[in-house]
Coordinates of C-alpha atoms in Angstrom, one line a residue:
X290 CA 0.0 0.0 0.0
X291 CA 1.3 3.5 -0.9
X292 CA 0.5 5.9 1.9
X293 CA -0.6 9.4 1.2
X294 CA 0.6 12.6 2.8
X295 CA -1.0 13.3 6.1
X296 CA -3.0 16.5 5.9
X297 CA -3.6 17.3 9.5
X298 CA -1.3 17.3 12.6
X299 CA -1.8 15.7 16.0
X300 CA -3.1 19.0 17.5
X301 CA -6.1 19.0 15.1
X302 CA -9.0 16.7 15.7
X303 CA -10.5 14.5 13.0
X304 CA -13.7 16.6 13.1
X305 CA -11.7 19.6 12.1
X306 CA -10.9 17.9 8.8
X307 CA -13.3 18.8 6.1
X308 CA -14.3 15.8 3.8
X309 CA -16.3 16.3 0.6
X310 CA -17.7 13.3 -1.2
X311 CA -19.1 13.7 -4.7
X312 CA -21.2 11.2 -6.6
X313 CA -24.6 9.6 -6.5
X314 CA -26.5 6.3 -6.4
X315 CA -25.8 3.6 -3.9
X316 CA -22.0 4.0 -4.1
X317 CA -22.1 7.5 -2.5
X318 CA -24.5 6.6 0.3
X319 CA -22.4 3.4 1.1
X320 CA -19.2 5.4 1.6
X321 CA -21.0 8.1 3.7
X322 CA -22.1 5.4 6.1
X323 CA -18.5 4.3 6.6
X324 CA -17.1 7.8 7.0
X325 CA -19.7 9.0 9.6
X326 CA -18.2 6.5 12.0
X327 CA -15.1 8.6 12.1
X328 CA -16.3 12.2 11.6
X329 CA -19.4 14.4 11.3
X330 CA -17.6 17.0 9.1
X331 CA -18.8 15.5 5.9
X332 CA -20.4 17.2 2.9
X333 CA -22.0 15.0 0.2
X334 CA -22.5 16.7 -3.2
X335 CA -25.1 14.7 -5.1
X336 CA -26.0 14.5 -8.8
X337 CA -29.4 15.8 -9.8
X338 CA -29.5 14.2 -13.3
X339 CA -31.6 11.1 -12.2
X340 CA -34.7 10.7 -14.3
X341 CA -35.7 7.0 -13.7
X342 CA -37.8 5.1 -11.1
X343 CA -39.7 6.9 -8.4
X344 CA -37.4 9.9 -8.5
X345 CA -38.2 10.3 -12.2
X346 CA -41.9 10.2 -11.6
X347 CA -41.7 13.0 -9.1
X348 CA -39.4 15.0 -11.3
X349 CA -41.8 14.9 -14.2
X350 CA -45.0 15.2 -12.2
X351 CA -44.0 17.9 -9.7
X352 CA -41.1 19.5 -11.6
X353 CA -38.9 19.0 -8.6
X354 CA -35.2 18.0 -8.3
X355 CA -35.1 14.2 -8.3
X356 CA -35.1 13.2 -4.6
X357 CA -33.8 9.6 -4.6
X358 CA -30.0 10.0 -4.4
X359 CA -30.5 12.9 -2.0
X360 CA -32.8 10.8 0.2
X361 CA -30.3 8.0 0.4
X362 CA -27.4 10.3 1.4
X363 CA -29.6 12.0 4.1
X364 CA -30.4 8.5 5.5
X365 CA -26.8 7.4 5.3
X366 CA -25.7 10.4 7.5
X367 CA -28.8 10.4 9.7
X368 CA -28.7 9.6 13.4
X369 CA -32.1 8.0 13.6
X370 CA -33.8 4.8 14.8
X371 CA -33.7 1.8 12.4
X372 CA -37.5 1.8 12.2
X373 CA -37.5 5.3 10.9
X374 CA -34.9 4.4 8.2
X375 CA -37.0 1.4 7.3
X376 CA -40.1 3.6 7.0
X377 CA -38.3 6.2 4.8
X378 CA -36.9 3.4 2.5
X379 CA -40.3 1.7 2.3
X380 CA -41.6 1.3 -1.3
X381 CA -45.3 1.0 -1.9
X382 CA -46.2 -2.4 -3.5
X383 CA -49.4 -1.5 -5.3
X384 CA -51.7 1.2 -6.5
X385 CA -50.7 4.5 -8.1
X386 CA -47.8 4.8 -5.6
X387 CA -46.3 1.4 -6.6
X388 CA -42.5 1.4 -6.4
X389 CA -42.5 4.9 -5.0
X390 CA -40.4 5.4 -1.8
X391 CA -42.0 7.0 1.2
X392 CA -38.7 8.9 1.7
X393 CA -39.1 10.5 -1.7
X394 CA -42.6 11.5 -0.8
X395 CA -41.4 12.9 2.5
X396 CA -38.8 15.1 0.7
X397 CA -41.4 16.1 -2.0
X398 CA -43.7 17.3 0.8
X399 CA -40.9 19.2 2.4
X400 CA -40.2 20.8 -1.0
X401 CA -43.9 21.8 -1.2
X402 CA -43.7 23.7 2.1
X403 CA -40.3 25.2 1.4
X404 CA -39.1 28.2 -0.7
X405 CA -36.7 25.9 -2.7
X406 CA -35.4 22.4 -2.8
X407 CA -32.3 23.2 -0.8
X408 CA -34.4 24.5 2.1
X409 CA -36.4 21.2 1.9
X410 CA -33.1 19.2 2.1
X411 CA -32.1 21.3 5.2
X412 CA -35.4 20.7 6.9
X413 CA -35.3 17.0 6.3
X414 CA -31.7 16.8 7.5
X415 CA -32.7 18.6 10.6
X416 CA -35.6 16.3 11.3
X417 CA -33.4 13.3 10.9
X418 CA -30.4 14.7 12.9
X419 CA -28.0 14.3 10.0
X420 CA -24.3 14.3 10.8
X421 CA -22.8 16.5 8.1
X422 CA -24.4 18.1 5.0
X423 CA -26.1 16.8 1.9
X424 CA -26.1 19.2 -1.0
X425 CA -27.5 18.9 -4.5
X426 CA -24.8 19.8 -7.0
X427 CA -27.3 22.3 -8.6
X428 CA -30.8 23.5 -8.3
X429 CA -31.2 23.7 -12.0
X430 CA -33.2 21.0 -13.8
X431 CA -30.4 19.1 -15.5
X432 CA -30.8 16.6 -18.3
X433 CA -28.0 14.2 -18.9
X434 CA -27.3 13.3 -22.5
X435 CA -24.8 10.9 -24.1
X436 CA -23.1 10.7 -27.5
X437 CA -22.4 7.1 -28.3
X438 CA -19.5 5.9 -30.4
X439 CA -21.8 5.3 -33.4
X440 CA -22.8 9.0 -33.2
X441 CA -26.2 8.5 -31.7
X442 CA -27.4 11.1 -29.1
X443 CA -29.3 9.7 -26.2
X444 CA -31.3 11.9 -23.8
X445 CA -32.0 11.0 -20.2
X446 CA -29.9 9.4 -17.6
X447 CA -32.0 6.2 -17.4
X448 CA -32.0 5.8 -21.2
X449 CA -28.3 5.8 -21.7
X450 CA -27.4 2.3 -20.5
X451 CA -30.4 0.9 -22.4
X452 CA -29.3 2.6 -25.6
X453 CA -25.7 1.3 -25.3
X454 CA -26.9 -2.2 -24.9
X455 CA -29.5 -2.1 -27.7
X456 CA -27.1 -0.4 -30.2
X457 CA -24.1 -2.3 -29.0
X458 CA -22.2 1.0 -29.1
X459 CA -20.3 2.3 -26.2
X460 CA -20.4 5.8 -24.7
X461 CA -18.1 8.4 -26.4
X462 CA -19.0 11.2 -24.0
X463 CA -21.8 12.6 -21.9
X464 CA -23.0 16.2 -21.5
X465 CA -25.7 18.2 -19.7
X466 CA -28.4 20.6 -20.6
X467 CA -28.4 23.4 -19.8
X468 CA -24.7 23.4 -20.5
X469 CA -24.3 26.5 -18.2
X470 CA -26.1 24.9 -15.2
X471 CA -25.1 26.8 -12.1
X472 CA -23.6 25.0 -9.2
X473 CA -25.1 25.3 -5.8
X474 CA -23.0 28.0 -4.0
X475 CA -22.6 25.9 -0.8
X476 CA -21.2 23.1 -3.0
X477 CA -18.6 25.3 -4.5
X478 CA -17.5 26.6 -1.1
X479 CA -17.4 23.1 0.4
X480 CA -14.9 22.0 -2.3
X481 CA -12.9 25.3 -1.9
X482 CA -12.6 24.7 1.9
X483 CA -12.1 20.9 1.8
X484 CA -9.1 19.0 3.1
X485 CA -10.1 15.8 1.2
X486 CA -12.3 15.5 -1.8
X487 CA -13.5 12.0 -2.7
X488 CA -15.0 11.0 -6.1
X489 CA -17.1 7.9 -6.2
X490 CA -17.6 5.0 -6.1
X491 CA -20.6 4.8 -8.4
X492 CA -21.9 4.7 -11.9
X493 CA -19.1 6.4 -13.9
X494 CA -21.2 8.2 -16.6
X495 CA -24.5 8.7 -14.7
X496 CA -23.5 9.3 -11.1
X497 CA -20.0 10.7 -11.0
X498 CA -19.3 12.6 -14.2
X499 CA -22.6 14.5 -14.3
X500 CA -21.3 16.5 -11.2
X501 CA -18.1 17.6 -12.9
X502 CA -20.0 18.6 -16.0
X503 CA -21.2 21.6 -13.9
X504 CA -18.4 24.0 -14.8
X505 CA -18.0 25.6 -11.4
X506 CA -17.5 22.2 -9.8
X507 CA -14.7 21.0 -12.2
X508 CA -13.1 24.4 -11.8
X509 CA -13.1 24.2 -8.0
X510 CA -11.8 20.6 -8.1
X511 CA -8.8 21.8 -10.2
X512 CA -8.1 24.8 -8.0
X513 CA -8.7 23.3 -4.5
X514 CA -5.7 22.5 -2.3
X515 CA -7.5 19.4 -1.0
X516 CA -6.2 15.9 -1.5
X517 CA -8.4 14.5 -4.4
X518 CA -9.1 10.8 -4.2
X519 CA -11.1 8.6 -6.7
X520 CA -12.5 5.4 -5.4
X521 CA -12.7 3.0 -8.4
X522 CA -15.6 0.7 -8.9
X523 CA -15.1 -3.0 -8.1
X524 CA -17.2 -4.3 -11.0
X525 CA -17.9 -3.1 -14.5
X526 CA -21.4 -1.9 -15.3
X527 CA -23.2 -3.2 -18.3
X528 CA -24.2 -0.3 -20.6
X529 CA -21.7 2.1 -19.1
X530 CA -18.3 0.6 -18.5
X531 CA -18.2 -2.7 -20.3
X532 CA -14.6 -4.0 -20.3
X533 CA -13.2 -0.9 -18.6
X534 CA -10.1 -1.1 -16.4
X535 CA -9.3 1.4 -13.7
X536 CA -7.3 3.7 -15.9
X537 CA -10.1 3.9 -18.4
X538 CA -12.4 5.0 -15.6
X539 CA -9.9 7.7 -14.6
X540 CA -9.4 8.9 -18.2
X541 CA -13.2 9.3 -18.7
X542 CA -13.3 11.5 -15.6
X543 CA -10.2 13.6 -16.6
X544 CA -11.4 14.0 -20.2
X545 CA -14.8 15.3 -19.1
X546 CA -13.3 17.6 -16.5
X547 CA -10.8 18.9 -19.0
X548 CA -8.1 19.0 -16.4
X549 CA -6.2 17.0 -13.8
X550 CA -8.5 16.5 -10.8
X551 CA -7.3 13.3 -9.2
X552 CA -4.2 12.8 -7.0
X553 CA -4.9 9.3 -5.7
X554 CA -6.9 6.3 -6.8
X555 CA -8.2 3.6 -4.4
X556 CA -8.3 0.2 -6.2
X557 CA -9.6 -3.1 -5.2
X558 CA -7.3 -6.2 -5.2
X559 CA -10.0 -8.5 -3.7
X560 CA -11.7 -11.3 -5.5
X561 CA -15.1 -13.0 -5.5
X562 CA -16.0 -16.6 -5.4
X563 CA -16.4 -18.5 -8.7
X564 CA -20.1 -19.0 -8.5
X565 CA -20.8 -15.2 -8.0
X566 CA -18.3 -14.3 -10.6
X567 CA -20.1 -16.6 -13.0
X568 CA -23.4 -14.9 -12.3
X569 CA -21.9 -11.5 -12.9
X570 CA -20.4 -12.7 -16.2
X571 CA -23.8 -13.9 -17.3
X572 CA -25.0 -10.3 -16.8
X573 CA -21.9 -9.1 -18.8
X574 CA -20.1 -7.6 -15.8
X575 CA -16.7 -8.5 -14.4
X576 CA -14.1 -7.3 -11.8
X577 CA -12.4 -4.0 -12.8
X578 CA -8.7 -4.8 -13.4
X579 CA -5.9 -2.3 -13.2
X580 CA -2.5 -1.8 -14.6
X581 CA -0.1 0.1 -12.2
X582 CA 2.0 1.4 -15.0
X583 CA -0.9 3.0 -16.8
X584 CA -2.1 4.7 -13.6
X585 CA 1.4 5.8 -12.8
X586 CA 1.7 7.3 -16.3
X587 CA -1.3 9.5 -15.4
X588 CA 0.7 10.8 -12.4
X589 CA -1.8 9.4 -10.0
X590 CA -0.7 7.5 -6.8
X591 CA -2.3 4.1 -6.1
X592 CA -3.8 2.8 -2.8
X593 CA -4.6 -0.9 -2.9
X594 CA -6.6 -3.2 -0.7
X595 CA -9.3 -5.9 -0.6
X596 CA -12.5 -3.9 -0.4
X597 CA -15.0 -6.5 -1.5
X598 CA -18.2 -7.0 0.5
X599 CA -20.9 -9.3 -0.8
X600 CA -24.5 -8.4 0.3
X601 CA -27.6 -10.1 -1.0
X602 CA -25.5 -11.7 -3.8
X603 CA -24.3 -8.3 -5.0
X604 CA -20.7 -7.0 -4.8
X605 CA -20.4 -3.8 -2.9
X606 CA -17.5 -1.8 -1.4
X607 CA -16.8 -2.5 2.2
X608 CA -17.5 1.0 3.5
X609 CA -15.7 0.4 6.8
X610 CA -12.5 -0.8 5.2
X611 CA -12.5 2.1 2.6
X612 CA -13.1 4.7 5.3
X613 CA -10.4 3.3 7.5
X614 CA -7.9 3.4 4.7
X615 CA -8.8 7.0 3.9
X616 CA -8.4 8.0 7.6
X617 CA -5.1 6.1 8.0
X618 CA -3.6 7.4 4.7
X619 CA -4.6 11.0 5.0
X620 CA -5.4 11.8 8.6
X621 CA -3.5 11.1 11.8
X622 CA -5.8 8.9 13.9

């Protein structure tokens, strides 16, 4: 393991260290659960490009920012009883609310009694005693689009993987509309004042990159003096990163940011059992491999470890191990 440069001294407490985590989906909320065991000084900056599932329904019906990823991050950082989390994660099984999350409806109701979506997020965070902050990357209504390698343009975050699979053509690039979407001011300041900024893990093109397509975010990531760490995915994702290795993940981020915004990459060296690997291969997904030389050529330092955790037959990052590695490498604990 290659150890990073410590960013605080022994006279400074862990809670004085400002950590910003950027992404979306289950990957972001997973890492937040691990980090909150060490510190409450966490800010999550969350993509707002989601347009599928229950979030997509509320986005289209109510014209609100999609609440799903925000909800998951709030719950990840909340100090609440298990029954409350179970309630907020509950999905209705029938009727017009089928597949809708109660937590989404809760946040939608908060949005209805608030001046804007950010105020709704603050109110929900207060009610659930959140440790840290959860911030949408923007309050603009952002649509994610992709240009495939065959030249096809696909509109909508949820449509991109489907189009890749159907056309058998990979993603060339993604972009957002409006192109001049304005970053939430609090998100910009959080990056500017951060000691550590973490990208990922999560869906490369639909959870991580949409955040850095907001110009002020990529600009601040380039200018910040924080240590910038990318947590690479453990498995490839069908319709997004088929066959990608770690350096291809990194290059996609750097190409979309237009500048160098990664200092370290955390990569997985763990394996999964043959039966589970076979099931993933049947779904056209596999473990993300890495070549140290390729990553070193990008002037990015590598931190390696076995971070595999299997839950309900799905491969996830072990949030406790990842968080411990971050603390030990960059913070004196």
